[in-house]
Amino acid sequence: MSLSRTLIPLAAIAATALTLTACSTPAASESGDDTVSIALVRQLGSGDYFEQWLAGAQSQADELGVELSIYNAGDDDAQQALNIESAINEGVDAIVVDHGFAETVQPGIAAALDAEIPVVAFDVDAGDDRAISVTQSDEVLAEQVLGALVEDTAGEADVIYVYVAGFAPLDNRNVVWESVKGENPGLNQVAQIGVVNDSTASEVSNQAKAALQANPGVTAIFAPYDEFAKGATLAIQELGLEDTVKVYGADISTADIEVITADGSPWVATAATDPANVGAVTIRAAYLAATGAPVEAGYSIPPTLILQADLLAKKVTTVQGLTEAFPELKTPDVAQVG
Ligand code: SR1
């Protein structure tokens, strides 16, 4: 498993922001170094979502003059726990824990908080009220896209569900799926598939193909993570089932938009935030905490339902175009600095 750690130097652009905040940074003032340092400890870094999220986080860090250390456990949970320890030993001003399993990250999060290092937990159950949480309103996200599934199928469909337990956002979306099934007895989950690793899309594609072949009556796949949705889409295309089976996904990227808007694509709906925006919000929350500024206990970024038909009608081809068409995807006032 890979471990990458990158130290990003202070960007010149940050000088003004640093002048305003340096004196209130406990760790920075102790060491006599004015630079605010944040460690980003990730469980996984591959895939469109995580790459875009990092781009937004990095760009926000650069803008604020933050020195961002990036630890990527590459899907190795034990490594992620060790990386939290390393971040604590590094003496950073704040730690962002990005995804991971509760049992592997909670001891490290508690240790960081005990050491008076603020922790921002993105999409992970920190298990400690002292941590600041950032989420994407997963319940709303699942409700939005499942609303489209129920509307398109009139609540009557054999459905393949893609899910891996233990990831907080997927678990939260799963609660909604269970409730939607309860409210729509005509929705029949005929198979559950799923894997999360560095090859999620291709492995889910193989699983989806097998599940589709075993269940010829399927008309919908609920795949609430874009790597899942890409895998499901590919499986349907390879089996030539685009006219009968539709994909209801989550997340968005320029590559996803290309898949959704391709001729005859079965991926008809997704519910999403702008991942780069969420990365930026997370860094701002960590910066506020690191500098002793007022910070909320948690931030929830609202998602938007994005239909294939809307993308086609609005001629959206990139995430940049998407944020122009759906300006609510930008949330500059959430965890505002200064
Ligand atoms: C493996 S968890 C994947 C999810 O994390 C983020 O919340 C994204 O929305 C993605 O769907």
Tab-separated table of C-alpha atoms and ligand atoms in Angstrom:
chain	number	residue	atom	x	y	z
A	1	MET	CA	0.000	0.000	0.000
A	2	SER	CA	1.259	3.417	-0.839
A	3	LEU	CA	2.018	6.187	1.598
A	4	SER	CA	2.548	9.613	0.197
A	5	ARG	CA	3.405	12.630	2.228
A	6	THR	CA	3.923	15.966	0.617
A	7	LEU	CA	4.915	19.156	2.349
A	8	ILE	CA	3.642	22.184	0.487
A	9	PRO	CA	5.644	25.386	0.938
A	10	LEU	CA	4.020	28.638	1.974
A	11	ALA	CA	2.589	30.400	-1.036
A	12	ALA	CA	3.576	33.985	-1.496
A	13	ILE	CA	-0.061	34.930	-1.954
A	14	ALA	CA	-0.688	34.087	1.700
A	15	ALA	CA	1.343	36.828	3.285
A	16	THR	CA	-1.641	39.033	4.061
A	17	ALA	CA	-3.739	36.270	5.575
A	18	LEU	CA	-0.847	35.174	7.768
A	19	THR	CA	-0.288	38.674	9.091
A	20	LEU	CA	-3.889	38.700	10.243
A	21	THR	CA	-3.916	35.335	11.966
A	22	ALA	CA	-0.471	34.210	13.039
A	23	CYS	CA	-0.463	35.553	16.597
A	24	SER	CA	-3.578	33.619	17.555
A	25	THR	CA	-2.204	30.240	16.468
A	26	PRO	CA	-1.161	28.432	19.658
A	27	ALA	CA	1.329	25.958	18.181
A	28	ALA	CA	2.684	28.490	15.729
A	29	SER	CA	3.292	31.134	18.368
A	30	GLU	CA	5.002	28.600	20.688
A	31	SER	CA	7.480	27.657	17.988
A	32	GLY	CA	7.969	31.222	16.826
A	33	ASP	CA	6.907	30.145	13.335
A	34	ASP	CA	3.978	32.109	11.965
A	35	THR	CA	2.945	29.551	9.360
A	36	VAL	CA	-0.292	27.686	10.088
A	37	SER	CA	0.267	23.976	9.523
A	38	ILE	CA	-2.506	21.490	8.843
A	39	ALA	CA	-2.113	17.751	8.340
A	40	LEU	CA	-4.590	16.057	6.009
A	41	VAL	CA	-4.814	12.360	6.891
A	42	ARG	CA	-6.676	10.480	4.147
A	43	GLN	CA	-7.891	6.918	4.014
A	44	LEU	CA	-8.037	6.950	0.221
A	45	GLY	CA	-6.888	9.425	-2.406
A	46	SER	CA	-7.680	7.790	-5.728
A	47	GLY	CA	-10.726	8.382	-7.905
A	48	ASP	CA	-12.306	11.537	-9.275
A	49	TYR	CA	-14.034	12.563	-6.062
A	50	PHE	CA	-10.966	12.360	-3.861
A	51	GLU	CA	-8.702	13.994	-6.456
A	52	GLN	CA	-11.026	16.967	-6.940
A	53	TRP	CA	-11.543	17.294	-3.198
A	54	LEU	CA	-7.770	17.499	-2.711
A	55	ALA	CA	-7.414	20.091	-5.478
A	56	GLY	CA	-9.953	22.305	-3.687
A	57	ALA	CA	-8.304	21.737	-0.302
A	58	GLN	CA	-4.843	22.512	-1.659
A	59	SER	CA	-5.959	25.621	-3.452
A	60	GLN	CA	-7.698	26.914	-0.304
A	61	ALA	CA	-4.597	26.101	1.771
A	62	ASP	CA	-2.418	28.008	-0.689
A	63	GLU	CA	-4.762	30.967	-0.567
A	64	LEU	CA	-4.610	31.043	3.236
A	65	GLY	CA	-0.843	30.480	3.372
A	66	VAL	CA	-1.305	27.172	5.139
A	67	GLU	CA	1.433	24.549	5.089
A	68	LEU	CA	-0.508	21.403	4.215
A	69	SER	CA	1.032	17.995	4.934
A	70	ILE	CA	-0.767	15.238	3.061
A	71	TYR	CA	-0.802	11.692	4.365
A	72	ASN	CA	-2.541	9.208	2.058
A	73	ALA	CA	-2.984	5.722	3.491
A	74	GLY	CA	-3.970	4.316	0.087
A	75	ASP	CA	-6.851	2.269	1.530
A	76	ASP	CA	-4.643	0.821	4.316
A	77	ASP	CA	-6.565	1.410	7.566
A	78	ALA	CA	-3.681	0.539	9.885
A	79	GLN	CA	-1.509	2.984	7.975
A	80	GLN	CA	-4.115	5.703	8.392
A	81	ALA	CA	-4.029	5.189	12.179
A	82	LEU	CA	-0.220	5.464	12.115
A	83	ASN	CA	-0.492	8.576	9.977
A	84	ILE	CA	-2.660	10.304	12.585
A	85	GLU	CA	0.067	9.554	15.147
A	86	SER	CA	2.696	10.995	12.786
A	87	ALA	CA	0.616	14.135	12.318
A	88	ILE	CA	0.372	14.547	16.095
A	89	ASN	CA	4.148	14.093	16.415
A	90	GLU	CA	4.673	16.595	13.634
A	91	GLY	CA	3.123	19.177	15.980
A	92	VAL	CA	0.730	20.610	13.410
A	93	ASP	CA	-1.800	23.292	14.316
A	94	ALA	CA	-4.794	21.203	13.165
A	95	ILE	CA	-5.495	17.767	11.713
A	96	VAL	CA	-8.098	16.907	9.083
A	97	VAL	CA	-9.113	13.248	9.093
A	98	ASP	CA	-10.636	12.402	5.718
A	99	HIS	CA	-12.738	9.212	5.611
A	100	GLY	CA	-11.710	6.009	7.342
A	101	PHE	CA	-13.244	3.477	9.660
A	102	ALA	CA	-14.365	4.581	13.112
A	103	GLU	CA	-12.395	1.916	14.961
A	104	THR	CA	-9.115	2.788	13.268
A	105	VAL	CA	-9.295	6.578	13.452
A	106	GLN	CA	-11.088	7.262	16.743
A	107	PRO	CA	-8.148	6.489	19.090
A	108	GLY	CA	-5.867	8.824	17.112
A	109	ILE	CA	-8.503	11.538	16.966
A	110	ALA	CA	-8.940	11.363	20.756
A	111	ALA	CA	-5.154	11.509	21.226
A	112	ALA	CA	-4.890	14.577	18.987
A	113	LEU	CA	-7.687	16.333	20.854
A	114	ASP	CA	-6.120	15.411	24.206
A	115	ALA	CA	-2.936	17.040	22.905
A	116	GLU	CA	-5.037	20.142	22.170
A	117	ILE	CA	-4.682	19.784	18.414
A	118	PRO	CA	-8.020	20.666	16.784
A	119	VAL	CA	-9.431	17.928	14.568
A	120	VAL	CA	-11.780	18.310	11.620
A	121	ALA	CA	-13.412	15.013	10.646
A	122	PHE	CA	-14.586	14.873	7.053
A	123	ASP	CA	-17.010	12.052	6.271
A	124	VAL	CA	-15.875	9.975	9.219
A	125	ASP	CA	-17.355	9.289	12.638
A	126	ALA	CA	-14.859	10.979	14.985
A	127	GLY	CA	-16.595	9.581	18.062
A	128	ASP	CA	-15.684	12.718	20.009
A	129	ASP	CA	-17.729	15.909	20.386
A	130	ARG	CA	-14.567	17.992	20.480
A	131	ALA	CA	-13.933	17.214	16.802
A	132	ILE	CA	-15.480	19.467	14.148
A	133	SER	CA	-17.424	17.521	11.549
A	134	VAL	CA	-17.798	18.262	7.847
A	135	THR	CA	-20.311	16.249	5.826
A	136	GLN	CA	-22.265	16.556	2.602
A	137	SER	CA	-25.767	16.105	4.043
A	138	ASP	CA	-25.796	12.488	2.973
A	139	GLU	CA	-29.420	11.988	3.922
A	140	VAL	CA	-30.526	14.792	1.591
A	141	LEU	CA	-28.206	13.520	-1.131
A	142	ALA	CA	-29.722	10.033	-0.963
A	143	GLU	CA	-33.263	11.401	-0.773
A	144	GLN	CA	-32.688	13.519	-3.878
A	145	VAL	CA	-31.391	10.766	-6.112
A	146	LEU	CA	-33.755	8.125	-4.772
A	147	GLY	CA	-36.604	10.547	-5.430
A	148	ALA	CA	-35.589	10.412	-9.091
A	149	LEU	CA	-35.415	6.606	-9.003
A	150	VAL	CA	-38.873	6.315	-7.447
A	151	GLU	CA	-40.329	8.818	-9.904
A	152	ASP	CA	-38.822	7.112	-12.962
A	153	THR	CA	-39.882	3.614	-11.882
A	154	ALA	CA	-43.191	4.602	-10.231
A	155	GLY	CA	-41.827	2.734	-7.207
A	156	GLU	CA	-41.847	-0.637	-9.006
A	157	ALA	CA	-38.440	-2.091	-9.912
A	158	ASP	CA	-35.939	-4.841	-9.352
A	159	VAL	CA	-32.881	-2.960	-8.114
A	160	ILE	CA	-29.189	-3.754	-7.721
A	161	TYR	CA	-27.724	-1.851	-4.791
A	162	VAL	CA	-24.025	-0.919	-4.541
A	163	TYR	CA	-22.878	-0.479	-0.939
A	164	VAL	CA	-19.905	-1.089	1.324
A	165	ALA	CA	-20.598	-0.764	5.058
A	166	GLY	CA	-18.298	1.163	7.375
A	167	PHE	CA	-17.827	4.358	5.359
A	168	ALA	CA	-19.844	7.047	7.137
A	169	PRO	CA	-21.313	8.670	3.986
A	170	LEU	CA	-22.312	5.311	2.535
A	171	ASP	CA	-23.808	4.218	5.855
A	172	ASN	CA	-25.819	7.447	6.050
A	173	ARG	CA	-27.085	7.003	2.487
A	174	ASN	CA	-27.914	3.393	3.303
A	175	VAL	CA	-30.292	4.488	6.085
A	176	VAL	CA	-32.279	6.435	3.480
A	177	TRP	CA	-32.277	3.513	1.033
A	178	GLU	CA	-33.675	1.228	3.728
A	179	SER	CA	-36.396	3.747	4.476
A	180	VAL	CA	-37.251	4.330	0.793
A	181	LYS	CA	-37.577	0.557	0.314
A	182	GLY	CA	-39.900	0.463	3.315
A	183	GLU	CA	-42.078	3.187	1.816
A	184	ASN	CA	-42.076	1.605	-1.664
A	185	PRO	CA	-42.725	-2.123	-1.344
A	186	GLY	CA	-42.563	-2.386	-5.137
A	187	LEU	CA	-38.817	-1.696	-4.991
A	188	ASN	CA	-37.184	-5.081	-4.809
A	189	GLN	CA	-33.466	-5.210	-4.005
A	190	VAL	CA	-32.346	-8.330	-5.870
A	191	ALA	CA	-28.605	-8.040	-5.243
A	192	GLN	CA	-26.111	-6.066	-3.206
A	193	ILE	CA	-22.609	-5.605	-4.564
A	194	GLY	CA	-19.718	-3.251	-3.849
A	195	VAL	CA	-16.041	-2.790	-3.114
A	196	VAL	CA	-13.960	0.268	-2.228
A	197	ASN	CA	-10.294	0.270	-3.165
A	198	ASP	CA	-7.974	1.786	-5.773
A	199	SER	CA	-9.887	-0.047	-8.572
A	200	THR	CA	-13.441	0.493	-7.395
A	201	ALA	CA	-15.030	1.285	-10.774
A	202	SER	CA	-13.605	-1.681	-12.644
A	203	GLU	CA	-14.289	-4.158	-9.840
A	204	VAL	CA	-17.851	-2.883	-9.381
A	205	SER	CA	-18.324	-3.177	-13.128
A	206	ASN	CA	-17.455	-6.883	-12.999
A	207	GLN	CA	-19.728	-7.414	-10.011
A	208	ALA	CA	-22.584	-5.510	-11.671
A	209	LYS	CA	-22.266	-7.554	-14.848
A	210	ALA	CA	-22.614	-10.776	-12.892
A	211	ALA	CA	-25.568	-9.395	-10.916
A	212	LEU	CA	-27.322	-8.185	-14.080
A	213	GLN	CA	-26.847	-11.535	-15.787
A	214	ALA	CA	-28.224	-13.337	-12.735
A	215	ASN	CA	-31.202	-10.935	-12.481
A	216	PRO	CA	-32.548	-10.163	-15.977
A	217	GLY	CA	-35.558	-8.241	-14.595
A	218	VAL	CA	-33.432	-5.430	-13.120
A	219	THR	CA	-34.315	-1.928	-14.296
A	220	ALA	CA	-32.354	0.241	-11.846
A	221	ILE	CA	-29.003	0.297	-10.083
A	222	PHE	CA	-28.643	2.468	-7.000
A	223	ALA	CA	-24.925	3.296	-6.885
A	224	PRO	CA	-24.412	6.214	-4.464
A	225	TYR	CA	-20.682	6.929	-5.093
A	226	ASP	CA	-19.372	7.985	-8.483
A	227	GLU	CA	-16.864	5.147	-8.748
A	228	PHE	CA	-19.807	2.765	-8.139
A	229	ALA	CA	-21.929	4.563	-10.719
A	230	LYS	CA	-19.178	4.500	-13.329
A	231	GLY	CA	-18.729	0.757	-12.766
A	232	ALA	CA	-22.477	0.134	-13.011
A	233	THR	CA	-22.715	2.227	-16.181
A	234	LEU	CA	-19.899	0.316	-17.833
A	235	ALA	CA	-21.495	-3.032	-16.962
A	236	ILE	CA	-24.821	-1.989	-18.492
A	237	GLN	CA	-23.088	-0.722	-21.626
A	238	GLU	CA	-21.038	-3.885	-22.019
A	239	LEU	CA	-24.206	-5.979	-21.775
A	240	GLY	CA	-26.091	-3.658	-24.166
A	241	LEU	CA	-28.807	-2.977	-21.550
A	242	GLU	CA	-28.805	0.847	-21.785
A	243	ASP	CA	-32.456	0.985	-22.822
A	244	THR	CA	-33.762	-1.034	-19.892
A	245	VAL	CA	-31.449	-0.439	-16.906
A	246	LYS	CA	-30.778	3.027	-15.458
A	247	VAL	CA	-28.173	4.183	-12.925
A	248	TYR	CA	-28.882	6.492	-9.990
A	249	GLY	CA	-25.582	7.687	-8.558
A	250	ALA	CA	-23.851	10.228	-6.354
A	251	ASP	CA	-21.021	12.744	-6.825
A	252	ILE	CA	-19.908	14.630	-9.900
A	253	SER	CA	-16.688	15.328	-11.781
A	254	THR	CA	-15.832	16.431	-15.294
A	255	ALA	CA	-15.190	12.766	-16.148
A	256	ASP	CA	-18.575	11.825	-14.628
A	257	ILE	CA	-20.312	14.516	-16.683
A	258	GLU	CA	-18.754	13.008	-19.786
A	259	VAL	CA	-20.079	9.557	-18.832
A	260	ILE	CA	-23.562	10.845	-17.941
A	261	THR	CA	-23.965	12.903	-21.119
A	262	ALA	CA	-22.534	10.318	-23.530
A	263	ASP	CA	-24.997	9.137	-26.177
A	264	GLY	CA	-27.504	6.721	-24.649
A	265	SER	CA	-25.817	6.713	-21.218
A	266	PRO	CA	-27.838	4.786	-18.613
A	267	TRP	CA	-26.551	7.045	-15.765
A	268	VAL	CA	-29.581	9.332	-15.573
A	269	ALA	CA	-29.298	11.046	-12.201
A	270	THR	CA	-26.754	11.929	-9.557
A	271	ALA	CA	-26.874	13.967	-6.365
A	272	ALA	CA	-23.714	15.836	-5.561
A	273	THR	CA	-21.776	18.638	-4.005
A	274	ASP	CA	-18.781	20.209	-5.709
A	275	PRO	CA	-15.963	18.140	-4.157
A	276	ALA	CA	-13.405	20.936	-4.590
A	277	ASN	CA	-15.734	23.250	-2.674
A	278	VAL	CA	-16.093	20.691	0.138
A	279	GLY	CA	-12.289	20.335	0.322
A	280	ALA	CA	-11.989	24.117	0.582
A	281	VAL	CA	-14.645	24.341	3.320
A	282	THR	CA	-12.840	21.625	5.291
A	283	ILE	CA	-9.523	23.483	5.158
A	284	ARG	CA	-11.232	26.723	6.194
A	285	ALA	CA	-12.809	24.973	9.194
A	286	ALA	CA	-9.405	23.578	10.199
A	287	TYR	CA	-7.809	26.993	9.734
A	288	LEU	CA	-10.420	28.672	11.925
A	289	ALA	CA	-9.871	26.066	14.629
A	290	ALA	CA	-6.090	26.277	14.341
A	291	THR	CA	-6.102	30.036	14.703
A	292	GLY	CA	-8.511	30.128	17.625
A	293	ALA	CA	-11.244	31.819	15.562
A	294	PRO	CA	-14.919	30.990	16.193
A	295	VAL	CA	-15.784	27.696	14.567
A	296	GLU	CA	-18.980	25.670	14.482
A	297	ALA	CA	-19.332	22.133	15.818
A	298	GLY	CA	-20.077	20.920	12.327
A	299	TYR	CA	-20.630	21.973	8.748
A	300	SER	CA	-23.038	20.281	6.384
A	301	ILE	CA	-22.730	21.088	2.698
A	302	PRO	CA	-26.038	20.696	0.838
A	303	PRO	CA	-26.037	18.576	-2.321
A	304	THR	CA	-27.891	19.260	-5.576
A	305	LEU	CA	-29.838	16.814	-7.714
A	306	ILE	CA	-28.313	16.756	-11.192
A	307	LEU	CA	-30.297	15.032	-13.906
A	308	GLN	CA	-28.825	13.838	-17.177
A	309	ALA	CA	-31.564	15.813	-18.931
A	310	ASP	CA	-30.465	19.043	-17.178
A	311	LEU	CA	-26.823	18.569	-18.136
A	312	LEU	CA	-27.820	18.011	-21.749
A	313	ALA	CA	-30.273	20.911	-21.802
A	314	LYS	CA	-27.792	23.303	-20.198
A	315	LYS	CA	-24.924	21.943	-22.331
A	316	VAL	CA	-22.780	21.354	-19.250
A	317	THR	CA	-19.519	19.555	-20.033
A	318	THR	CA	-17.278	20.363	-17.052
A	319	VAL	CA	-17.559	20.913	-13.309
A	320	GLN	CA	-16.772	24.566	-13.928
A	321	GLY	CA	-19.746	24.807	-16.273
A	322	LEU	CA	-21.818	22.905	-13.739
A	323	THR	CA	-21.143	25.431	-10.979
A	324	GLU	CA	-22.228	28.190	-13.348
A	325	ALA	CA	-25.457	26.327	-14.112
A	326	PHE	CA	-25.984	25.377	-10.446
A	327	PRO	CA	-24.431	28.282	-8.443
A	328	GLU	CA	-25.684	26.788	-5.174
A	329	LEU	CA	-22.814	24.281	-5.480
A	330	LYS	CA	-20.453	27.041	-4.297
A	331	THR	CA	-20.675	27.899	-0.598
A	332	PRO	CA	-18.096	30.632	0.082
A	333	ASP	CA	-19.943	31.734	3.215
A	334	VAL	CA	-19.606	28.341	4.930
A	335	ALA	CA	-16.704	28.437	7.439
A	336	GLN	CA	-15.791	31.878	6.196
A	337	VAL	CA	-12.332	33.120	7.198
A	338	GLY	CA	-11.890	36.755	8.212
B	1	SR1	C1	-16.049	5.365	-0.046
B	1	SR1	S1	-16.964	6.717	0.454
B	1	SR1	C2	-17.225	7.579	-1.023
B	1	SR1	C3	-17.982	8.827	-0.801
B	1	SR1	O1	-17.211	9.704	-0.047
B	1	SR1	C4	-17.597	11.033	-0.348
B	1	SR1	O2	-18.524	11.360	0.592
B	1	SR1	C5	-18.167	11.009	-1.711
B	1	SR1	O3	-19.398	11.645	-1.792
B	1	SR1	C6	-18.230	9.547	-2.074
B	1	SR1	O4	-19.482	9.179	-2.613
